[in-house]
XYZ file of C-alpha atoms in Angstrom:
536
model
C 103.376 -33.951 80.041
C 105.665 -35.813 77.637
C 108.688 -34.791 78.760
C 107.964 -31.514 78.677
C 109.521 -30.366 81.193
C 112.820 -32.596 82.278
C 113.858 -31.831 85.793
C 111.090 -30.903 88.430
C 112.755 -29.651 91.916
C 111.363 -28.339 95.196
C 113.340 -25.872 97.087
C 115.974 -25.776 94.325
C 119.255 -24.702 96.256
C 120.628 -22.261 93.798
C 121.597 -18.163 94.247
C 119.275 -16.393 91.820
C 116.010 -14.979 93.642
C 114.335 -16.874 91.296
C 115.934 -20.211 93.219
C 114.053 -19.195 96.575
C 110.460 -19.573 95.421
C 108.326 -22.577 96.790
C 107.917 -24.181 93.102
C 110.885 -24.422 91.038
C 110.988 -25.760 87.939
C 114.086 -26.043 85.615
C 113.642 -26.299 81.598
C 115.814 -25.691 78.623
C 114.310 -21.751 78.854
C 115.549 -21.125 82.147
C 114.910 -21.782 85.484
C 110.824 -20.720 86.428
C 109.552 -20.328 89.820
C 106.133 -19.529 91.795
C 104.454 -19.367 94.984
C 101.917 -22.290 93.193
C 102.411 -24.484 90.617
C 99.442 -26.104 88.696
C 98.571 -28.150 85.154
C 96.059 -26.976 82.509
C 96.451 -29.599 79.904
C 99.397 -28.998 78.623
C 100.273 -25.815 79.796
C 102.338 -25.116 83.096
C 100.747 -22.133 85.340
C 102.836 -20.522 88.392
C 100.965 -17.964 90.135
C 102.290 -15.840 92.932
C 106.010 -13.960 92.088
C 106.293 -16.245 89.260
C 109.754 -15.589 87.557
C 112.170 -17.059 84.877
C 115.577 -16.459 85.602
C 118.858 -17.765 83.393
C 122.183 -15.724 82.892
C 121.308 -12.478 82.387
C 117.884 -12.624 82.287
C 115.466 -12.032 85.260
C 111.939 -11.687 84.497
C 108.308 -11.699 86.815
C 105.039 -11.175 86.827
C 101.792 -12.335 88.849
C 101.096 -15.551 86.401
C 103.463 -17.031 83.838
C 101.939 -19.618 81.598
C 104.137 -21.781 79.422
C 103.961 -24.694 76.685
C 106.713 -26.265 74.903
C 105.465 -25.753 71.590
C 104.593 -22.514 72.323
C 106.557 -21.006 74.701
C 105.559 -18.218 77.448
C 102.743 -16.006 77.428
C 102.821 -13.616 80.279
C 100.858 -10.486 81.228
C 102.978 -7.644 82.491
C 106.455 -9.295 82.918
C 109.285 -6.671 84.861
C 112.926 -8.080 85.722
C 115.807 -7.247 84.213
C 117.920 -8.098 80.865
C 122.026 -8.105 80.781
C 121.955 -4.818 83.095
C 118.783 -3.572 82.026
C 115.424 -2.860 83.779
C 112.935 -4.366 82.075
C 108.886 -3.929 81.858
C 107.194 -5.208 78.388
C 103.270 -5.357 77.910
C 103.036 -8.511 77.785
C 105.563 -11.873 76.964
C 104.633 -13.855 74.163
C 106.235 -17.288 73.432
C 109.805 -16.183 73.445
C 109.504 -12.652 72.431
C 108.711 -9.074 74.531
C 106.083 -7.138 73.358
C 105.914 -3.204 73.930
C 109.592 -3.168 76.019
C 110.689 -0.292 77.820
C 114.360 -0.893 78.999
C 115.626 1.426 81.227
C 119.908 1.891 82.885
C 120.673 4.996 84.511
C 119.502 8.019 82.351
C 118.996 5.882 79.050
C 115.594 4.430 77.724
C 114.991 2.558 75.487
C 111.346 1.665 73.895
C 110.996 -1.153 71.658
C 108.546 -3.002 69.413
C 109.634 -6.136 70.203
C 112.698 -8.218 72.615
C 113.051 -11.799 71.716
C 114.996 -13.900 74.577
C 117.601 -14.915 72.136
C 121.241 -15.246 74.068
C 121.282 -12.209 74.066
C 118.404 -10.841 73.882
C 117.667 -8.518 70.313
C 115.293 -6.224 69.914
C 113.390 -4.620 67.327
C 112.436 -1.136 66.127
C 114.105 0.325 68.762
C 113.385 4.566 70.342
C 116.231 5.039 73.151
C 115.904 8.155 74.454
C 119.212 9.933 75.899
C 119.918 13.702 77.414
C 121.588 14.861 74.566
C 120.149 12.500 71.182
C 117.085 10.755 70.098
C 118.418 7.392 68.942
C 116.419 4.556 66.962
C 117.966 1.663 65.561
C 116.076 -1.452 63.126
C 117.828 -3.888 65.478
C 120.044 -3.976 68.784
C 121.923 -6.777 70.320
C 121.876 -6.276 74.159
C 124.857 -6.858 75.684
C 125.589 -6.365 79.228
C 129.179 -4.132 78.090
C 127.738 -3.169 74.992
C 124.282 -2.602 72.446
C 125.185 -3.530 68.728
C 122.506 -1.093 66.864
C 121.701 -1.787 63.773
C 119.662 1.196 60.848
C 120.825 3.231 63.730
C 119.742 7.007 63.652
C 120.310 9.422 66.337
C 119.462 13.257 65.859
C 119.990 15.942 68.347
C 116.886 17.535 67.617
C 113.891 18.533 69.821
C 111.528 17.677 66.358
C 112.677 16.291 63.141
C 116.070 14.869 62.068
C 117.219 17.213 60.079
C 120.327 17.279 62.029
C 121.068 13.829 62.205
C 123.946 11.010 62.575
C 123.259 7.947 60.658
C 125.329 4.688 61.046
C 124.392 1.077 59.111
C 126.059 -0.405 62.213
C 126.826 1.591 65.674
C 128.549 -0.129 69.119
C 127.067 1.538 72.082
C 128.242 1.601 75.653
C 125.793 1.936 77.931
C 127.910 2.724 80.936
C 129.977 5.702 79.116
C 127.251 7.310 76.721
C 129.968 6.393 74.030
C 128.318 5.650 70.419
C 131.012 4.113 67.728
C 131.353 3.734 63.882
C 131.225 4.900 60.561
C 128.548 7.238 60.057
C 127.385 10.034 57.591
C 126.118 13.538 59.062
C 123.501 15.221 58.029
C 122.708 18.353 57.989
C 119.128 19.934 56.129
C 120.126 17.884 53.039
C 124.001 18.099 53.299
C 125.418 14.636 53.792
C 129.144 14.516 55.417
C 130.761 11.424 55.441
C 132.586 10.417 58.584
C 135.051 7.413 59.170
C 135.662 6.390 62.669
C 133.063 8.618 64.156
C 132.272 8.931 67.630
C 129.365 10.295 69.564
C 128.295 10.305 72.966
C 124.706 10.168 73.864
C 124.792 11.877 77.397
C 127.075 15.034 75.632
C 125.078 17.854 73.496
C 127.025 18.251 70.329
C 128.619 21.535 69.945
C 127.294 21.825 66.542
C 127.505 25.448 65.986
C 126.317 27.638 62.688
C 130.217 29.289 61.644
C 128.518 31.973 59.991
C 129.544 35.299 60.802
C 127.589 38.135 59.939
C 127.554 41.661 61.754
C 126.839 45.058 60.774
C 126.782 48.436 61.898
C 126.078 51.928 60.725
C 129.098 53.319 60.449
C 129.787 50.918 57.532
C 131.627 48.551 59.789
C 130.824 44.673 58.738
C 132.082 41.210 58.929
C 131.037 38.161 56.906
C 132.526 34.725 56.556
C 132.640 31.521 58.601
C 134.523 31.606 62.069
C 135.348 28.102 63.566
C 134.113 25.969 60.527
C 135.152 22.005 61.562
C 137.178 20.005 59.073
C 136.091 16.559 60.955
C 138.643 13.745 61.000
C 138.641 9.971 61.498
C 138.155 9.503 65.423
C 136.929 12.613 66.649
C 133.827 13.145 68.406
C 130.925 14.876 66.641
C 130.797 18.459 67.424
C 134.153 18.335 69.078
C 135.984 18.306 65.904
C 139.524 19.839 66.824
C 140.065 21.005 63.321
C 138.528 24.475 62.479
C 138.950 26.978 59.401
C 138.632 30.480 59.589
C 137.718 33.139 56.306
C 136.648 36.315 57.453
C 135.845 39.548 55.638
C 136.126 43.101 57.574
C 135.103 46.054 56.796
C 135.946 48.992 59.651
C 134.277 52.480 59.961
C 136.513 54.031 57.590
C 135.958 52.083 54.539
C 139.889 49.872 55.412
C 139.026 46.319 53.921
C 140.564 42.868 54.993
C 140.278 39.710 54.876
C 141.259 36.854 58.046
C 142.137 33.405 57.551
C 143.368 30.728 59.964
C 143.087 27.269 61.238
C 143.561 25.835 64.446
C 143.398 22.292 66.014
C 143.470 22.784 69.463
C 146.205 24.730 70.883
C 147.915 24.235 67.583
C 147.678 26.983 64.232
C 148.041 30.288 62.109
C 146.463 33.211 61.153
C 147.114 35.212 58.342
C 145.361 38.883 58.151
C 145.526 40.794 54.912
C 144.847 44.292 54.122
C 144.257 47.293 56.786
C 146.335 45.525 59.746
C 148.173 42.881 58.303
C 149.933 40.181 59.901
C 150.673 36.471 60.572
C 150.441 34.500 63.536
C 151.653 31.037 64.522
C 151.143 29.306 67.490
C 152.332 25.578 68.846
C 151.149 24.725 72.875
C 153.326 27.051 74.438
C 154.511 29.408 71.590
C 153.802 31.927 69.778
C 154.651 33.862 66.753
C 153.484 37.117 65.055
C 154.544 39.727 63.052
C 152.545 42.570 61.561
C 154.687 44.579 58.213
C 152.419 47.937 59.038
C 150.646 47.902 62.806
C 147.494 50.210 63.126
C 148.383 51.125 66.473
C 151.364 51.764 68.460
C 151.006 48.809 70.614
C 150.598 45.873 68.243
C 154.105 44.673 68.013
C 155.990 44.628 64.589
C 157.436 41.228 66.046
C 156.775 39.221 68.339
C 157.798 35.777 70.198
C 156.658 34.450 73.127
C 157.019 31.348 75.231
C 154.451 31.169 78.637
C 153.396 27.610 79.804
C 150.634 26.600 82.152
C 151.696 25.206 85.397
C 149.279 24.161 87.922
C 150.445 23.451 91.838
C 147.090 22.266 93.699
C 144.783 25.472 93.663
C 148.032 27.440 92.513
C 147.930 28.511 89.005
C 150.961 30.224 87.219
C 152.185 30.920 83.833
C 155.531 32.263 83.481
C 156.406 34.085 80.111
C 158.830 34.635 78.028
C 159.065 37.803 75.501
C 160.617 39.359 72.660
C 158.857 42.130 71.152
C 159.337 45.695 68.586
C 156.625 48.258 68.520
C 156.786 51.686 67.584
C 157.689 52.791 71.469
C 159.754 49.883 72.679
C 161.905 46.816 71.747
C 163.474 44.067 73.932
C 162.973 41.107 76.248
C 160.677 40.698 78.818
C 160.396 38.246 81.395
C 157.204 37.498 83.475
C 154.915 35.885 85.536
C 151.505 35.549 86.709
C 150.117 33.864 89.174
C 146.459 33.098 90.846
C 145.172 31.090 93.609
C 141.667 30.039 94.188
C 140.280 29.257 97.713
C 136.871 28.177 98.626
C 135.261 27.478 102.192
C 132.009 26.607 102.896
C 129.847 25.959 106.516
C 126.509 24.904 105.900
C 124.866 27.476 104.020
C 127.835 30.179 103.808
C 130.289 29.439 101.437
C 133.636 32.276 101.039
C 135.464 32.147 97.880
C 139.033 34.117 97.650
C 141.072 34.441 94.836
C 144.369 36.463 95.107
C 146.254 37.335 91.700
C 149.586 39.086 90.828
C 151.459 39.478 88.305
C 155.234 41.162 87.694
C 157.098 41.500 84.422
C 160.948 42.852 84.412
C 161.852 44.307 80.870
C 165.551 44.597 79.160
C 167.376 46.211 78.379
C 164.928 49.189 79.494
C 165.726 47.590 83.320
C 162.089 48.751 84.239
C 159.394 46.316 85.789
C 155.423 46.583 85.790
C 153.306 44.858 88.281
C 149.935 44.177 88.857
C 147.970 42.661 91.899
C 144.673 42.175 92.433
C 141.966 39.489 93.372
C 138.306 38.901 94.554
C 136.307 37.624 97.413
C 132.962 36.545 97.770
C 130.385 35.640 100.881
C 127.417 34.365 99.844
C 124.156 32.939 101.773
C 121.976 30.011 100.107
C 119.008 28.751 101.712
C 116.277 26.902 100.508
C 114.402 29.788 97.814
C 116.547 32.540 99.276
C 120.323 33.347 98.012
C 122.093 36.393 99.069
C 125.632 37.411 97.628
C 128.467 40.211 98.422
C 131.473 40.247 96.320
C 134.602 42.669 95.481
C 137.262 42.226 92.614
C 139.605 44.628 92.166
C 143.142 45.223 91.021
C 146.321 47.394 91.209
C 149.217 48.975 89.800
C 151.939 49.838 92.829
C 154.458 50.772 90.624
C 152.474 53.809 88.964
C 153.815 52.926 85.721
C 152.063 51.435 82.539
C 153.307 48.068 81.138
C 155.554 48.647 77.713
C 153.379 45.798 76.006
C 149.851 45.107 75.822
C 150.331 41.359 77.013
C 150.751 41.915 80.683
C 148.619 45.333 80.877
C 145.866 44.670 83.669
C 144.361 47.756 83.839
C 143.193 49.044 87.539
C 139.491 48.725 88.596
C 137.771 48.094 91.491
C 133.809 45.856 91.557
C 131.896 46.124 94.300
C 128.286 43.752 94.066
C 125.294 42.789 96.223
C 122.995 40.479 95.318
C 119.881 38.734 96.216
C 117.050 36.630 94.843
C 114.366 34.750 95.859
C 112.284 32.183 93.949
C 111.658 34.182 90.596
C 112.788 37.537 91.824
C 116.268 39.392 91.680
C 118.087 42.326 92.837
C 121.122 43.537 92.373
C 123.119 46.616 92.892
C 126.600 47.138 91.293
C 129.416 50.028 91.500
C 132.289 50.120 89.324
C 135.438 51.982 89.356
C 134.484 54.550 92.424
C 137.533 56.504 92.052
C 137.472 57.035 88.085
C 134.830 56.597 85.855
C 132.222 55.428 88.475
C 129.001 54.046 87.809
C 126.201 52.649 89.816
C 124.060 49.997 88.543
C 120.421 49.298 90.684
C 118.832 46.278 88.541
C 115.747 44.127 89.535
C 114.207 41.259 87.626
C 110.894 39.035 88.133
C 111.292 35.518 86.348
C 107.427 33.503 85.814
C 107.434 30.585 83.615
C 104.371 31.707 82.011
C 104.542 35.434 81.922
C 108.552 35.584 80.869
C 111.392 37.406 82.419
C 110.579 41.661 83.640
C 113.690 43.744 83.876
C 114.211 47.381 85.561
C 117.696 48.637 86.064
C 118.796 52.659 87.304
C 122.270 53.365 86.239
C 124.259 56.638 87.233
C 127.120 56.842 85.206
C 128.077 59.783 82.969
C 124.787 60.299 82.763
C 121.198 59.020 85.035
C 119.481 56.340 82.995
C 116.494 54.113 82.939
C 116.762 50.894 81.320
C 113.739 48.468 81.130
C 113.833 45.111 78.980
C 111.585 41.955 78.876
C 111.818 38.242 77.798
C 109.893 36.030 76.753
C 109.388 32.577 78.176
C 111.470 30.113 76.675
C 109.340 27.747 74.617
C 109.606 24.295 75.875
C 111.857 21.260 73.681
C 108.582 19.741 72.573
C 107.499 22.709 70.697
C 108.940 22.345 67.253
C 108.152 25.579 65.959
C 108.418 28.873 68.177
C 108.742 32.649 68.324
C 110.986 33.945 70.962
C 111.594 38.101 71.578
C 113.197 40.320 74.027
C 112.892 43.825 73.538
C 114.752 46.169 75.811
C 114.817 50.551 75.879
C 116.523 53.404 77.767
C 115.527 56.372 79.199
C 118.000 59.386 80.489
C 117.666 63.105 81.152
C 113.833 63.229 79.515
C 115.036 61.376 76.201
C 115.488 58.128 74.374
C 118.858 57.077 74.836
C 118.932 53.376 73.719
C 116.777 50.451 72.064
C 116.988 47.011 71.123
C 115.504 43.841 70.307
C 116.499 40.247 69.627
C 114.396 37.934 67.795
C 114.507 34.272 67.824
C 113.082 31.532 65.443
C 113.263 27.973 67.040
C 112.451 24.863 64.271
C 113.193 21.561 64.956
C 117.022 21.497 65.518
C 117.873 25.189 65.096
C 117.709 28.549 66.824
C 117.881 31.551 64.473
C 118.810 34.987 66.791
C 118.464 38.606 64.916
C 120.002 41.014 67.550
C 119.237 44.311 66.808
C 120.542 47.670 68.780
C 120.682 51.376 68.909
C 122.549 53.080 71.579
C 122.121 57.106 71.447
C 123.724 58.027 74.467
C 126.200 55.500 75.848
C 127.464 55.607 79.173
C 130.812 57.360 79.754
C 133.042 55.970 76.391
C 130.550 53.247 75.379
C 130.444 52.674 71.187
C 127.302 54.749 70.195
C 125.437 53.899 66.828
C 123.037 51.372 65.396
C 124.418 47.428 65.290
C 122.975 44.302 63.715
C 124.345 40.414 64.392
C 122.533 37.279 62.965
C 123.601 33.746 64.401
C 122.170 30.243 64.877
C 123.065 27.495 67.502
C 121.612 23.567 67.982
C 119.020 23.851 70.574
């Protein structure tokens, strides 16, 4: 064979799997192994589980062939590369042909591996939960993929949504995607230093446009929550956001709203009808409004109320000074809730007790408020069944001097059940004021779309019936979605409605359209129109 192959052992004592084959046969490639070992010419043949097998490399396959000029040339090879599942078409001197590597809920696809240490591939498709990545090159690395032309886009179809980097470090074991990296977005291109994506996380990648409508002249238009990215920051989870907001009410009373925030950190400035200014830090906050529209917007106002969490205990003690028109002074407070949750096979009972007290000075009054919920509920196999009651109550009899602490009184009561695609539920609210009973059923079908029937006995009887169509599956790049919905009550019309959805590539555009005639009890009346768009 002249000298190709340096070191010929039988029953090789080493650890790998590799090591425990019949035939082992070390070379400068890596160790190779096989239930039978024979010569054609110049070429080696194991048959039978034959493998290589080196650091971080672990490959097999029924027959592996291999020359020293050449290299391998195997049919079929599976194994595993620096933490990777492997399967390839076929192994061809020292490179991979048609790779598919796989590690946890990642896959990646790729033209070609070559067993370099380590291993690169080219023209590289990983697919993740929440991106569609491809990359010129990547460097597999059992902490870490260095992706080179990378390209990763959000989008069902298309990229125009899109993340590009010239050079990206990915972790494999977090999701975690790293470098500097230009957004785009339908021809926009946003420059971002120190980017950071994750490829098991859905970008919250939002359209801030706000646009709403309604006929009694009331409108809004502007951008609510635009990002200002920032060096670090993961994409779509930008902490920055900008606020400009144009209102128009009912009555013709113009204004215009502008803030920014970064997390629990900002200001707001409102000016014209309602004017004021807002600041807020963690745990404080500031306003004061020169000319309040109501009664119970304070003229001033500072507060202090932190978060404080004891096992399932939550409270948030509070702070006050406030001046409306009614009342001035200090007020000092707190609220508390605790969650509890116990399940036995397939009953599980959730209660959650809530109270909250708040003494006022110098007025030397106090308000209080307790309340809570509890819920039973039966799952098993196709069949759920649910019973639940919130509530909550006033003892004192007296209303709270701010509208911070005011928890007004109600009382829920709810049944439900469903079973594969079909619903029922029945609902009464507030049974000793302004009651009303709610009888709903639903049929869901995957094909057919979503069938809704609801009786409500409020102020009024009403019939309301509404359908939806079925969701249109990722892979469909284009799509029309609608759900229209109607109300009937004492022989007439009393409401309409439909939204309309427009699904492209990355998008989905809603139009929500509504007419309520005859609401029930003090429910807004009139004609209303929103447009939006979210990532799908």
């Amino acid at each position: 064979m002249r000298g190709v192959f340096f070191l010929f052992v039988l029953g090789v004592a080493l650890a790998g799997p590799c090591a425990q084959r019949p035939y082992t046969l070390e070379t400068e490639e890596g160790l190779l192994g096989g239930e039978n070992l024979t010569y054609d010419g110049e070429t080696l043949v194991l048959e039978g589980r034959a493998c290589l097998e080196r650091e971080g490399l672990f490959l097999e396959a029924p027959v592996l062939r291999y020359r020293e000029e050449e290299g391998f040339f195997v049919e079929g090879p599976k194994g595993e590369v620096e933490g990777w599942a492997l399967s390839a078409e076929r192994l061809e001197g020292k490179t991979l042909r048609g790779a598919v590597l796989k590690k946890g809920r990642l896959e990646a696809k790729a033209e070609e591996v070559r067993l370099e240490k380590p291993p690169v591939g080219k023209g590289v498709l990983l697919s993740a939960p929440a991106y569609r990545v491809k990359a010129e090159e990547a460097l597999f690395q059992r902490e870490e993929v260095l992706l080179k032309g990378f390209l990763a886009t959000p989008c069902p179809c298309g990229e125009d949504v899109r993340l590009e980097m010239a050079e990206a470090r990915f972790d494999p074991s977090t999701g975690e995607l790293k470098g500097d990296a230009r957004l785009g977005l339908y021809g926009l291109e946003i420059p971002l230093e120190d980017a950071l994506a994750n490829a098991n996380r859905r970008p919250d990648l939002k359209v801030p446009l706000l646009l709403s409508a309604s006929e009694s002249g009331g409108m809004a238009l502007g951008v609510d929550g635009l990002p200002l990215p920032r060096p670090g920051e993961e994409v779509g989870a930008w902490s920055l956001r900008l606020t400009l907001v144009a209102l128009r009410d009912g009555s013709g009373r113009e204004a215009l709203r502008l803030g920014v925030r970064e997390g629990r950190k900002g200001g707001e400035v409102r000016l014209g009808h309602g004017a004021y200014v807002q600041a807020f830090f963690e745990d404080l906050f500031f306003a004061a409004s020169p000319a309040p529209p109501d009664a119970s917007t304070p003229r001033l106002e500072a507060r202090y109320a932190p978060s404080l969490a004891l096992g399932g205990l939550s409270l948030r003690p509070f702070l006050r000074y406030a001046e409306t028109a009614s009342a001035q002074g200090w007020t000092l407070g707190l609220e508390g809730n605790h969650r509890f949750s116990f399940q036995e096979g397939p009953f599980r009972l959730t209660l959650s007790p809530t109270a909250l007290l708040a003494l006022y000075h110098p007025q030397g009054e106090a308000y209080a408020a307790l309340g809570g919920s509890v819920t039973l509920a039966y799952r098993e196999g196709p069949l759920s069944l649910e019973a639940a009651y919130a509530g909550r109550y006033e003892p004192l009899g007296k209303e709270p001097l701010y509208a911070y602490e005011d928890r007004d009184e109600f009382q829920r009561f709810a049944l439900r059940a469903t079973h594969g695609g079909l619903s029922l539920d029945y609902t009464l609210e507030n049974p000793l004021g302004n009651r009303l009973d709610r009888l709903e059923g639903a049929y869901e079908d995957p094909a057919l779309g979503t069938f809704r029937a609801g009786f409500f006995r409020g102020s009024y009887a009403e019939v309301r019936l509404g359908y939806a169509m079925p969701l249109p599956d990722r892979a469909c790049c284009q799509a029309l979605w609608a759900a229209p919905e109607m109300g009937f009550g004492e022989g007439a019309l009393s409401r309409y409605g439909l939204t309309l959805r427009y699904y492209d590539g990355c998008l989905a555009y809603e139009l929500r359209f509504q007419n309520v005639l005859r609401g029930q009890y003090d429910e807004a009346t009139g004609p209303s129109l929103s447009v939006s768009a979210t990532l799908r």
